[in-house]
Amino acid sequence: MSAPSSPADVRPALRVAVLGCGVVGTEVVRLLTTQADDLASRVGARLELVGVAVRDVDVPRDPVVDRALLTADAEGLVEKADVVVELMGGLQPAKDLLLRAIEHGASVVTANKALLAQDGPVLYAAADAAGVDLYFEAAVAGAIPIVRPVRESLAGDHVRRVLGIVNGTTNYVLDRMATEGLDLEQAVKEAQSLGYAEADPTADVEGYDAAAKAAILASLAFHTRVSLDDVAREGITSVTADDVAWAERTGYVIKLLAIAERGETAAEDGSTTAGIQVRVHPALVPAGHPLAGVRGAFNAVFVEAEAAGELMFYGRGAGGQPTASAVLGDVVSVARHRVLGGRGPVESSYAALPVLPASAARTRYQMRLEVADRPGVLAQVAAVLAGREVSIESVRQTPKGEGRVVTDVAMLVITTHTATEHALRSTVEAIEALDVVRRVVSVLRVEGA
Amino acid sequence: MSAPSSPADVRPALRVAVLGCGVVGTEVVRLLTTQADDLASRVGARLELVGVAVRDVDVPRDPVVDRALLTADAEGLVEKADVVVELMGGLQPAKDLLLRAIEHGASVVTANKALLAQDGPVLYAAADAAGVDLYFEAAVAGAIPIVRPVRESLAGDHVRRVLGIVNGTTNYVLDRMATEGLDLEQAVKEAQSLGYAEADPTADVEGYDAAAKAAILASLAFHTRVSLDDVAREGITSVTADDVAWAERTGYVIKLLAIAERGETAAEDGSTTAGIQVRVHPALVPAGHPLAGVRGAFNAVFVEAEAAGELMFYGRGAGGQPTASAVLGDVVSVARHRVLGGRGPVESSYAALPVLPASAARTRYQMRLEVADRPGVLAQVAAVLAGREVSIESVRQTPKGEGRVVTDVAMLVITTHTATEHALRSTVEAIEALDVVRRVVSVLRVEGA
């Protein structure tokens, strides 16, 4: 086979600036350096690393980072680059630097989910106005190629629903609770000792991280600008070992899901408004669903599209190397577009669907009640549900537990057909008021069924 | 929110020709028609369907296909299009029409796996020479976006191995054997009655379809031109209900896998040649592996990359609508590139790795033997393996079965560490020659462990 022609050798190199040199930044610099020939071949021009912006140039670093490229002058650096890769994280100065890069005509790649979820619309608009690419594959689900497939492969299709396991920490925690019978606190401690959870795990266990990714996924899937404030959020802190054990007994697995789906709300005059709902909460997923098999710290995004049907994308959601791999894929794409003199498929928001309140979402529910262990209890509970038009899919009644003294209490597990959150809340209140009900132990949504 | 600007309205439309109007062609025409505004917004220009080439213009068709667009003159049609979508299937005239389209400067999209596996190198070279895009997302794993992620998202990474369930028919058959205890013939009949298998199921059950997709996947993942002739192929016709039951008992699921991986062969002088191996065969997959959970007629491709780690792409591998969705995604990409005046990331074959013989592949094996049920048998068998440097990972010995008359026969299940096919074959021959061994019941590779 003859040597391939090398247009890369005759075209001027593209200047690449990297902002931030932590774990991911260092891996990106390593790949840009060690894979230079491969990258040039794919892009059609060489990629020249012109600088790495850091807070302190004197900190010792991995030897793969040439010290001569380090600079504390990020503002100056972005002005002399064709492609700016932002890996510093945080809202500022990342936002101003990206806007400055875009104004100067650079294409930008970022892994900054917090910034995109907060100020995505401003950045998208600036990139549109300047006619440059804004790519962010690494911001959602780390190394998993999900942004590109949703934005490009499904460009001729309509997405109905996205269900994502997008936070590896909480998935690890829930997985350990399920497989080892740990309680939440034990599992979080284990995750911390393995480096899967931060010393302060709030952003993960309270669902903030997942909510930011949900906003980005929803924006992409529904061509609508969704910000973090639009996302209804509930973390896993109220999930008990008992919930996890009962889930398994009834054929489910508990997962923290980021959900974006089409829906509608009905007004009192009977008119309806179509829109999307975006929410993050723990949910029961049927054991046979592909998402149920996502173990440990892995991530997965399940997409239901009209023509394509069901799709799932699975992989590592975090880590320096996986994230760097996703960043490099984006760098190749935007660099290739510059060689061609343009930009990739345009990030569209033409649908501009309204974001509906989470209370309008219709889901199935499973509620677990401690009730008096005597005849007629189920009839009373069922009457409450029927009165609120919440219909029952299945019921399971069990004496409360082996080895316990209490013998006059039974556990009643009721799974409903779809109902609005509003109807469900009023139902739970009415059930709590029944004499025969000792306690509503838990109420969990059922998804993916 | 203000109305988005519409550059699509001022640019000249791109002319799209569709070759073939079967199930997929009709769905593509439907999407091009009903989603015209969405597509224009994403591409930056309107897509004008200028013709649909068919063998017989007088056959009754779905009303979504405007009869005025039908033509029997495919040669003439491809010359007046900017984007040619080939959905006729088969080697000819598809190949000549695509080459003619490319020569005339059109970008081409095809779902024709047989043609790509056979003549891909010719088509890639023609597209390179003409500077146009050749896209084929629908040719591998239907609606699952796998080509684009491998070609673009992993552009800065190195793929080590690809394991794919890429034939829905055989996956359905094996799944039914596992879950319902059917034998192969029963499961194939059921698949035929449901439309999952052809009247003549040879292309599926003998692994020809999977081999074509393996060639395409290997070409993409390793930047090397791999053709169908390079793929070692074995179908599922020798898989018995007994094999499937034993797989489950030992913690595995049997799947027909398309495998492409890096490897090396050693010459007698001790020098080694690095290259890739591409093969299709049934294999034991550990029950906890993500591929094991791929049920029914679904497809999935599992990728191991150096930086990204493990990734899996899951979805429907066939069907008119899923395939049309993948085709439209490609149409949007190549059309967008034309609006920009260029083409997408270049299909590279710069690695040009040698394709090594399948006999050089190193895998784990599980062999199942009927042996005399008396002491010392295992020692004799183990000595044979040790003599050929095939090391044993685990052994399981069981009386042959309940409810049978035979009582002096035991089943010995041996799982090995990795060994070459060559070493394994010689081992099996030697084991068969042992007096204490009645029969080598089966030898299956273990993958994904």
mmCIF file of N, CA, C and O in Angstrom, chain A residues 31 35 38 41-42 143 145 148-149 152-158 223 290 298 306-308 310-316 321-322 325 328-329 332 336 340 342-346 350, chain B residues 31 35 38 41-42 143 145 148-149 152-158 223 290 298 306-308 310-316 321-322 325 328-329 332-333 336 340 342-346 350:
data_model
loop_
_atom_site.group_PDB
_atom_site.id
_atom_site.type_symbol
_atom_site.label_atom_id
_atom_site.label_comp_id
_atom_site.label_asym_id
_atom_site.label_seq_id
_atom_site.Cartn_x
_atom_site.Cartn_y
_atom_site.Cartn_z
ATOM 1 N N LEU A 31 -1.938 13.612 25.099
ATOM 2 C CA LEU A 31 -2.462 13.080 23.839
ATOM 3 C C LEU A 31 -2.113 13.991 22.663
ATOM 4 O O LEU A 31 -1.749 13.522 21.582
ATOM 5 N N GLN A 35 0.160 11.890 20.201
ATOM 6 C CA GLN A 35 -0.621 11.461 19.030
ATOM 7 C C GLN A 35 -0.575 12.504 17.914
ATOM 8 O O GLN A 35 -1.481 12.535 17.063
ATOM 9 N N ASP A 38 -1.029 11.237 14.244
ATOM 10 C CA ASP A 38 -2.371 10.717 14.017
ATOM 11 C C ASP A 38 -3.380 11.854 13.905
ATOM 12 O O ASP A 38 -4.238 11.864 13.020
ATOM 13 N N SER A 41 -3.191 13.744 10.699
ATOM 14 C CA SER A 41 -3.745 12.969 9.598
ATOM 15 C C SER A 41 -5.267 13.067 9.568
ATOM 16 O O SER A 41 -5.881 13.152 8.509
ATOM 17 N N ARG A 42 -5.876 13.074 10.740
ATOM 18 C CA ARG A 42 -7.338 13.120 10.778
ATOM 19 C C ARG A 42 -7.902 14.512 10.534
ATOM 20 O O ARG A 42 -8.963 14.673 9.968
ATOM 21 N N ALA A 143 -16.452 10.015 29.045
ATOM 22 C CA ALA A 143 -15.940 9.491 27.783
ATOM 23 C C ALA A 143 -17.031 8.968 26.863
ATOM 24 O O ALA A 143 -16.767 8.643 25.720
ATOM 25 N N PRO A 145 -19.577 8.811 24.150
ATOM 26 C CA PRO A 145 -20.006 9.703 23.072
ATOM 27 C C PRO A 145 -21.533 9.788 23.089
ATOM 28 O O PRO A 145 -22.202 8.888 22.617
ATOM 29 N N ARG A 148 -22.498 13.935 20.538
ATOM 30 C CA ARG A 148 -22.406 13.846 19.088
ATOM 31 C C ARG A 148 -23.527 12.982 18.508
ATOM 32 O O ARG A 148 -24.183 13.383 17.551
ATOM 33 N N PRO A 149 -23.775 11.786 19.064
ATOM 34 C CA PRO A 149 -24.900 10.999 18.542
ATOM 35 C C PRO A 149 -26.239 11.722 18.625
ATOM 36 O O PRO A 149 -27.010 11.702 17.676
ATOM 37 N N GLU A 152 -26.010 14.757 16.133
ATOM 38 C CA GLU A 152 -25.787 14.483 14.707
ATOM 39 C C GLU A 152 -26.478 13.224 14.214
ATOM 40 O O GLU A 152 -27.207 13.248 13.239
ATOM 41 N N SER A 153 -26.251 12.084 14.909
ATOM 42 C CA SER A 153 -26.803 10.832 14.393
ATOM 43 C C SER A 153 -28.321 10.845 14.421
ATOM 44 O O SER A 153 -28.974 10.262 13.565
ATOM 45 N N LEU A 154 -28.898 11.500 15.435
ATOM 46 C CA LEU A 154 -30.354 11.529 15.538
ATOM 47 C C LEU A 154 -30.926 12.800 14.925
ATOM 48 O O LEU A 154 -32.064 13.169 15.192
ATOM 49 N N ALA A 155 -30.135 13.446 14.063
ATOM 50 C CA ALA A 155 -30.560 14.726 13.492
ATOM 51 C C ALA A 155 -31.830 14.595 12.666
ATOM 52 O O ALA A 155 -32.580 15.543 12.504
ATOM 53 N N GLY A 156 -32.107 13.409 12.125
ATOM 54 C CA GLY A 156 -33.302 13.219 11.325
ATOM 55 C C GLY A 156 -34.417 12.539 12.104
ATOM 56 O O GLY A 156 -35.355 12.019 11.510
ATOM 57 N N ASP A 157 -34.312 12.520 13.403
ATOM 58 C CA ASP A 157 -35.249 11.757 14.236
ATOM 59 C C ASP A 157 -35.833 12.681 15.317
ATOM 60 O O ASP A 157 -35.435 13.828 15.431
ATOM 61 N N HIS A 158 -36.800 12.172 16.077
ATOM 62 C CA HIS A 158 -37.347 12.938 17.196
ATOM 63 C C HIS A 158 -37.173 12.171 18.495
ATOM 64 O O HIS A 158 -37.652 11.049 18.602
ATOM 65 N N HIS A 223 -33.703 20.400 21.544
ATOM 66 C CA HIS A 223 -33.460 21.644 20.814
ATOM 67 C C HIS A 223 -34.085 22.816 21.528
ATOM 68 O O HIS A 223 -34.764 23.652 20.934
ATOM 69 N N PRO A 290 -32.048 -2.331 30.382
ATOM 70 C CA PRO A 290 -30.596 -2.178 30.198
ATOM 71 C C PRO A 290 -29.938 -1.267 31.237
ATOM 72 O O PRO A 290 -28.794 -1.491 31.615
ATOM 73 N N PHE A 298 -19.933 3.253 36.570
ATOM 74 C CA PHE A 298 -20.211 3.504 35.158
ATOM 75 C C PHE A 298 -21.418 4.427 34.980
ATOM 76 O O PHE A 298 -22.233 4.575 35.890
ATOM 77 N N GLU A 306 -38.247 8.418 18.129
ATOM 78 C CA GLU A 306 -39.386 7.916 17.362
ATOM 79 C C GLU A 306 -38.994 6.889 16.319
ATOM 80 O O GLU A 306 -39.572 5.815 16.256
ATOM 81 N N ALA A 307 -38.015 7.191 15.494
ATOM 82 C CA ALA A 307 -37.643 6.253 14.441
ATOM 83 C C ALA A 307 -36.581 5.265 14.925
ATOM 84 O O ALA A 307 -36.689 4.062 14.692
ATOM 85 N N ALA A 308 -35.584 5.745 15.624
ATOM 86 C CA ALA A 308 -34.468 4.866 16.016
ATOM 87 C C ALA A 308 -34.867 3.860 17.083
ATOM 88 O O ALA A 308 -34.222 2.834 17.246
ATOM 89 N N GLU A 310 -35.114 2.389 20.826
ATOM 90 C CA GLU A 310 -34.351 2.489 22.067
ATOM 91 C C GLU A 310 -32.853 2.378 21.808
ATOM 92 O O GLU A 310 -32.398 1.454 21.148
ATOM 93 N N LEU A 311 -32.104 3.320 22.350
ATOM 94 C CA LEU A 311 -30.649 3.324 22.217
ATOM 95 C C LEU A 311 -30.054 3.473 23.606
ATOM 96 O O LEU A 311 -30.634 4.117 24.468
ATOM 97 N N MET A 312 -28.882 2.882 23.822
ATOM 98 C CA MET A 312 -28.195 3.160 25.085
ATOM 99 C C MET A 312 -26.710 3.355 24.837
ATOM 100 O O MET A 312 -26.105 2.656 24.018
ATOM 101 N N PHE A 313 -26.132 4.309 25.552
ATOM 102 C CA PHE A 313 -24.716 4.623 25.470
ATOM 103 C C PHE A 313 -24.130 4.427 26.858
ATOM 104 O O PHE A 313 -24.630 5.009 27.818
ATOM 105 N N TYR A 314 -23.081 3.622 26.936
ATOM 106 C CA TYR A 314 -22.560 3.175 28.225
ATOM 107 C C TYR A 314 -21.059 3.389 28.305
ATOM 108 O O TYR A 314 -20.360 3.200 27.302
ATOM 109 N N GLY A 315 -20.546 3.779 29.443
ATOM 110 C CA GLY A 315 -19.100 3.913 29.583
ATOM 111 C C GLY A 315 -18.703 4.602 30.870
ATOM 112 O O GLY A 315 -19.523 4.775 31.772
ATOM 113 N N ARG A 316 -17.429 4.992 30.931
ATOM 114 C CA ARG A 316 -16.933 5.658 32.137
ATOM 115 C C ARG A 316 -17.346 7.120 32.109
ATOM 116 O O ARG A 316 -17.113 7.815 31.136
ATOM 117 N N GLN A 321 -8.261 10.199 32.003
ATOM 118 C CA GLN A 321 -8.061 9.669 30.653
ATOM 119 C C GLN A 321 -9.357 9.602 29.847
ATOM 120 O O GLN A 321 -9.394 10.049 28.709
ATOM 121 N N PRO A 322 -10.440 9.020 30.416
ATOM 122 C CA PRO A 322 -11.677 8.992 29.641
ATOM 123 C C PRO A 322 -12.142 10.391 29.239
ATOM 124 O O PRO A 322 -12.569 10.605 28.087
ATOM 125 N N SER A 325 -10.054 11.736 26.432
ATOM 126 C CA SER A 325 -10.400 11.100 25.159
ATOM 127 C C SER A 325 -11.569 11.822 24.500
ATOM 128 O O SER A 325 -11.563 12.099 23.295
ATOM 129 N N LEU A 328 -10.433 15.257 23.195
ATOM 130 C CA LEU A 328 -9.647 15.165 21.953
ATOM 131 C C LEU A 328 -10.544 14.909 20.746
ATOM 132 O O LEU A 328 -10.297 15.423 19.656
ATOM 133 N N GLY A 329 -11.562 14.074 20.909
ATOM 134 C CA GLY A 329 -12.508 13.840 19.811
ATOM 135 C C GLY A 329 -13.125 15.152 19.363
ATOM 136 O O GLY A 329 -13.250 15.423 18.156
ATOM 137 N N VAL A 332 -10.571 17.313 17.449
ATOM 138 C CA VAL A 332 -10.432 16.871 16.060
ATOM 139 C C VAL A 332 -11.592 17.401 15.215
ATOM 140 O O VAL A 332 -11.394 17.915 14.112
ATOM 141 N N ARG A 336 -11.106 20.095 12.314
ATOM 142 C CA ARG A 336 -11.440 19.681 10.948
ATOM 143 C C ARG A 336 -12.371 20.704 10.293
ATOM 144 O O ARG A 336 -12.214 21.044 9.123
ATOM 145 N N LEU A 340 -11.821 23.131 6.920
ATOM 146 C CA LEU A 340 -12.800 23.269 5.843
ATOM 147 C C LEU A 340 -13.304 24.695 5.712
ATOM 148 O O LEU A 340 -13.963 25.038 4.744
ATOM 149 N N GLY A 342 -15.334 26.271 8.174
ATOM 150 C CA GLY A 342 -16.699 26.449 8.677
ATOM 151 C C GLY A 342 -16.878 25.858 10.046
ATOM 152 O O GLY A 342 -15.944 25.783 10.843
ATOM 153 N N ARG A 343 -18.093 25.428 10.337
ATOM 154 C CA ARG A 343 -18.384 24.823 11.627
ATOM 155 C C ARG A 343 -19.287 23.611 11.442
ATOM 156 O O ARG A 343 -19.820 23.390 10.367
ATOM 157 N N GLY A 344 -19.425 22.852 12.523
ATOM 158 C CA GLY A 344 -20.206 21.620 12.452
ATOM 159 C C GLY A 344 -21.690 21.889 12.428
ATOM 160 O O GLY A 344 -22.128 23.034 12.406
ATOM 161 N N PRO A 345 -22.490 20.793 12.416
ATOM 162 C CA PRO A 345 -23.948 20.942 12.453
ATOM 163 C C PRO A 345 -24.336 21.902 13.569
ATOM 164 O O PRO A 345 -23.860 21.811 14.688
ATOM 165 N N VAL A 346 -25.192 22.832 13.238
ATOM 166 C CA VAL A 346 -25.486 23.932 14.136
ATOM 167 C C VAL A 346 -26.310 23.476 15.330
ATOM 168 O O VAL A 346 -27.260 22.708 15.197
ATOM 169 N N TYR A 350 -34.397 25.725 17.798
ATOM 170 C CA TYR A 350 -35.591 26.212 17.101
ATOM 171 C C TYR A 350 -36.872 25.681 17.707
ATOM 172 O O TYR A 350 -37.927 26.265 17.571
ATOM 173 N N LEU B 31 -39.161 10.803 6.039
ATOM 174 C CA LEU B 31 -38.481 11.743 6.941
ATOM 175 C C LEU B 31 -38.015 12.992 6.183
ATOM 176 O O LEU B 31 -38.123 14.108 6.689
ATOM 177 N N GLN B 35 -39.896 16.085 7.764
ATOM 178 C CA GLN B 35 -38.991 16.834 8.642
ATOM 179 C C GLN B 35 -38.221 17.900 7.869
ATOM 180 O O GLN B 35 -37.153 18.342 8.314
ATOM 181 N N ASP B 38 -37.038 21.070 9.837
ATOM 182 C CA ASP B 38 -36.027 20.724 10.836
ATOM 183 C C ASP B 38 -34.682 20.462 10.168
ATOM 184 O O ASP B 38 -33.638 20.932 10.625
ATOM 185 N N SER B 41 -32.974 23.532 8.944
ATOM 186 C CA SER B 41 -32.416 24.306 10.044
ATOM 187 C C SER B 41 -31.074 23.738 10.493
ATOM 188 O O SER B 41 -30.140 24.474 10.814
ATOM 189 N N ARG B 42 -30.971 22.418 10.489
ATOM 190 C CA ARG B 42 -29.715 21.812 10.957
ATOM 191 C C ARG B 42 -28.609 21.859 9.919
ATOM 192 O O ARG B 42 -27.442 21.960 10.247
ATOM 193 N N ALA B 143 -29.634 1.364 13.761
ATOM 194 C CA ALA B 143 -29.828 2.715 14.272
ATOM 195 C C ALA B 143 -28.792 3.112 15.302
ATOM 196 O O ALA B 143 -28.746 4.261 15.725
ATOM 197 N N PRO B 145 -25.732 4.598 16.813
ATOM 198 C CA PRO B 145 -24.634 5.445 16.348
ATOM 199 C C PRO B 145 -23.311 4.838 16.808
ATOM 200 O O PRO B 145 -22.929 4.992 17.955
ATOM 201 N N ARG B 148 -19.958 6.929 13.771
ATOM 202 C CA ARG B 148 -19.565 8.293 14.084
ATOM 203 C C ARG B 148 -18.751 8.360 15.378
ATOM 204 O O ARG B 148 -17.681 8.977 15.395
ATOM 205 N N PRO B 149 -19.201 7.721 16.472
ATOM 206 C CA PRO B 149 -18.372 7.748 17.686
ATOM 207 C C PRO B 149 -16.979 7.170 17.464
ATOM 208 O O PRO B 149 -15.993 7.741 17.916
ATOM 209 N N GLU B 152 -15.123 9.629 15.030
ATOM 210 C CA GLU B 152 -14.915 11.013 15.465
ATOM 211 C C GLU B 152 -14.650 11.161 16.958
ATOM 212 O O GLU B 152 -13.676 11.773 17.355
ATOM 213 N N SER B 153 -15.525 10.582 17.794
ATOM 214 C CA SER B 153 -15.362 10.804 19.234
ATOM 215 C C SER B 153 -14.069 10.185 19.746
ATOM 216 O O SER B 153 -13.439 10.711 20.653
ATOM 217 N N LEU B 154 -13.690 9.050 19.181
ATOM 218 C CA LEU B 154 -12.468 8.377 19.636
ATOM 219 C C LEU B 154 -11.260 8.757 18.780
ATOM 220 O O LEU B 154 -10.248 8.070 18.796
ATOM 221 N N ALA B 155 -11.383 9.867 18.048
ATOM 222 C CA ALA B 155 -10.318 10.260 17.125
ATOM 223 C C ALA B 155 -9.000 10.527 17.849
ATOM 224 O O ALA B 155 -7.932 10.384 17.268
ATOM 225 N N GLY B 156 -9.051 10.878 19.127
ATOM 226 C CA GLY B 156 -7.812 11.136 19.859
ATOM 227 C C GLY B 156 -7.415 9.971 20.742
ATOM 228 O O GLY B 156 -6.612 10.114 21.648
ATOM 229 N N ASP B 157 -7.979 8.811 20.494
ATOM 230 C CA ASP B 157 -7.775 7.657 21.375
ATOM 231 C C ASP B 157 -7.296 6.459 20.539
ATOM 232 O O ASP B 157 -7.233 6.540 19.320
ATOM 233 N N HIS B 158 -6.933 5.357 21.213
ATOM 234 C CA HIS B 158 -6.553 4.143 20.510
ATOM 235 C C HIS B 158 -7.463 3.004 20.925
ATOM 236 O O HIS B 158 -7.535 2.676 22.106
ATOM 237 N N HIS B 223 -8.251 1.795 11.599
ATOM 238 C CA HIS B 223 -7.726 2.593 10.493
ATOM 239 C C HIS B 223 -6.987 1.717 9.505
ATOM 240 O O HIS B 223 -5.870 2.030 9.091
ATOM 241 N N PRO B 290 -21.675 -6.319 30.313
ATOM 242 C CA PRO B 290 -22.791 -5.577 29.697
ATOM 243 C C PRO B 290 -23.360 -6.252 28.446
ATOM 244 O O PRO B 290 -24.553 -6.169 28.191
ATOM 245 N N PHE B 298 -31.959 -7.127 19.843
ATOM 246 C CA PHE B 298 -31.130 -5.923 19.967
ATOM 247 C C PHE B 298 -29.687 -6.203 19.577
ATOM 248 O O PHE B 298 -29.236 -7.353 19.574
ATOM 249 N N GLU B 306 -7.904 2.819 24.801
ATOM 250 C CA GLU B 306 -6.855 3.058 25.797
ATOM 251 C C GLU B 306 -7.233 4.137 26.790
ATOM 252 O O GLU B 306 -7.136 3.939 27.994
ATOM 253 N N ALA B 307 -7.654 5.296 26.308
ATOM 254 C CA ALA B 307 -7.969 6.379 27.235
ATOM 255 C C ALA B 307 -9.432 6.316 27.687
ATOM 256 O O ALA B 307 -9.728 6.461 28.865
ATOM 257 N N ALA B 308 -10.334 6.093 26.776
ATOM 258 C CA ALA B 308 -11.759 6.146 27.123
ATOM 259 C C ALA B 308 -12.189 4.980 27.997
ATOM 260 O O ALA B 308 -13.192 5.057 28.691
ATOM 261 N N GLU B 310 -13.887 1.391 28.763
ATOM 262 C CA GLU B 310 -14.933 0.557 28.178
ATOM 263 C C GLU B 310 -16.150 1.391 27.806
ATOM 264 O O GLU B 310 -16.669 2.149 28.610
ATOM 265 N N LEU B 311 -16.595 1.202 26.577
ATOM 266 C CA LEU B 311 -17.788 1.892 26.094
ATOM 267 C C LEU B 311 -18.726 0.855 25.501
ATOM 268 O O LEU B 311 -18.277 -0.154 24.957
ATOM 269 N N MET B 312 -20.035 1.080 25.596
ATOM 270 C CA MET B 312 -20.952 0.205 24.873
ATOM 271 C C MET B 312 -22.051 1.035 24.220
ATOM 272 O O MET B 312 -22.534 1.997 24.794
ATOM 273 N N PHE B 313 -22.414 0.626 23.015
ATOM 274 C CA PHE B 313 -23.469 1.274 22.247
ATOM 275 C C PHE B 313 -24.531 0.232 21.973
ATOM 276 O O PHE B 313 -24.221 -0.834 21.444
ATOM 277 N N TYR B 314 -25.776 0.529 22.329
ATOM 278 C CA TYR B 314 -26.838 -0.464 22.338
ATOM 279 C C TYR B 314 -28.060 0.063 21.597
ATOM 280 O O TYR B 314 -28.375 1.252 21.705
ATOM 281 N N GLY B 315 -28.738 -0.777 20.852
ATOM 282 C CA GLY B 315 -29.972 -0.340 20.200
ATOM 283 C C GLY B 315 -30.479 -1.349 19.194
ATOM 284 O O GLY B 315 -30.024 -2.493 19.160
ATOM 285 N N ARG B 316 -31.429 -0.900 18.375
ATOM 286 C CA ARG B 316 -32.015 -1.781 17.373
ATOM 287 C C ARG B 316 -31.087 -1.879 16.177
ATOM 288 O O ARG B 316 -30.657 -0.874 15.640
ATOM 289 N N GLN B 321 -37.557 1.869 10.184
ATOM 290 C CA GLN B 321 -37.460 3.175 10.830
ATOM 291 C C GLN B 321 -36.107 3.398 11.503
ATOM 292 O O GLN B 321 -35.494 4.458 11.295
ATOM 293 N N PRO B 322 -35.620 2.442 12.309
ATOM 294 C CA PRO B 322 -34.295 2.660 12.914
ATOM 295 C C PRO B 322 -33.214 2.892 11.858
ATOM 296 O O PRO B 322 -32.354 3.778 12.019
ATOM 297 N N SER B 325 -33.484 6.329 10.391
ATOM 298 C CA SER B 325 -32.987 7.350 11.320
ATOM 299 C C SER B 325 -31.478 7.515 11.187
ATOM 300 O O SER B 325 -30.958 8.632 11.141
ATOM 301 N N LEU B 328 -30.635 9.258 7.850
ATOM 302 C CA LEU B 328 -30.896 10.701 7.876
ATOM 303 C C LEU B 328 -29.825 11.458 8.650
ATOM 304 O O LEU B 328 -29.437 12.561 8.275
ATOM 305 N N GLY B 329 -29.328 10.865 9.750
ATOM 306 C CA GLY B 329 -28.246 11.498 10.496
ATOM 307 C C GLY B 329 -27.034 11.711 9.586
ATOM 308 O O GLY B 329 -26.401 12.769 9.600
ATOM 309 N N VAL B 332 -27.683 14.523 7.039
ATOM 310 C CA VAL B 332 -27.493 15.845 7.644
ATOM 311 C C VAL B 332 -26.001 16.184 7.724
ATOM 312 O O VAL B 332 -25.579 17.280 7.373
ATOM 313 N N SER B 333 -25.178 15.213 8.144
ATOM 314 C CA SER B 333 -23.744 15.486 8.271
ATOM 315 C C SER B 333 -23.100 15.810 6.926
ATOM 316 O O SER B 333 -22.384 16.808 6.805
ATOM 317 N N ARG B 336 -24.320 19.113 5.597
ATOM 318 C CA ARG B 336 -23.721 20.216 6.337
ATOM 319 C C ARG B 336 -22.294 20.482 5.838
ATOM 320 O O ARG B 336 -21.879 21.636 5.677
ATOM 321 N N LEU B 340 -20.613 23.874 4.044
ATOM 322 C CA LEU B 340 -19.347 24.475 4.457
ATOM 323 C C LEU B 340 -18.316 24.434 3.341
ATOM 324 O O LEU B 340 -17.275 25.070 3.430
ATOM 325 N N GLY B 342 -16.835 21.436 2.170
ATOM 326 C CA GLY B 342 -15.783 20.447 2.383
ATOM 327 C C GLY B 342 -16.344 19.095 2.744
ATOM 328 O O GLY B 342 -17.434 18.727 2.346
ATOM 329 N N ARG B 343 -15.576 18.336 3.497
ATOM 330 C CA ARG B 343 -16.024 17.029 3.931
ATOM 331 C C ARG B 343 -15.677 16.802 5.395
ATOM 332 O O ARG B 343 -14.940 17.571 5.981
ATOM 333 N N GLY B 344 -16.234 15.748 5.969
ATOM 334 C CA GLY B 344 -16.033 15.477 7.394
ATOM 335 C C GLY B 344 -14.658 14.926 7.672
ATOM 336 O O GLY B 344 -13.832 14.780 6.768
ATOM 337 N N PRO B 345 -14.403 14.603 8.972
ATOM 338 C CA PRO B 345 -13.125 14.015 9.341
ATOM 339 C C PRO B 345 -12.797 12.858 8.393
ATOM 340 O O PRO B 345 -13.637 12.020 8.107
ATOM 341 N N VAL B 346 -11.588 12.847 7.904
ATOM 342 C CA VAL B 346 -11.221 11.941 6.827
ATOM 343 C C VAL B 346 -11.116 10.489 7.306
ATOM 344 O O VAL B 346 -10.584 10.223 8.373
ATOM 345 N N TYR B 350 -4.221 5.147 7.629
ATOM 346 C CA TYR B 350 -2.779 5.332 7.739
ATOM 347 C C TYR B 350 -2.116 4.257 8.578
ATOM 348 O O TYR B 350 -0.945 3.980 8.433
#
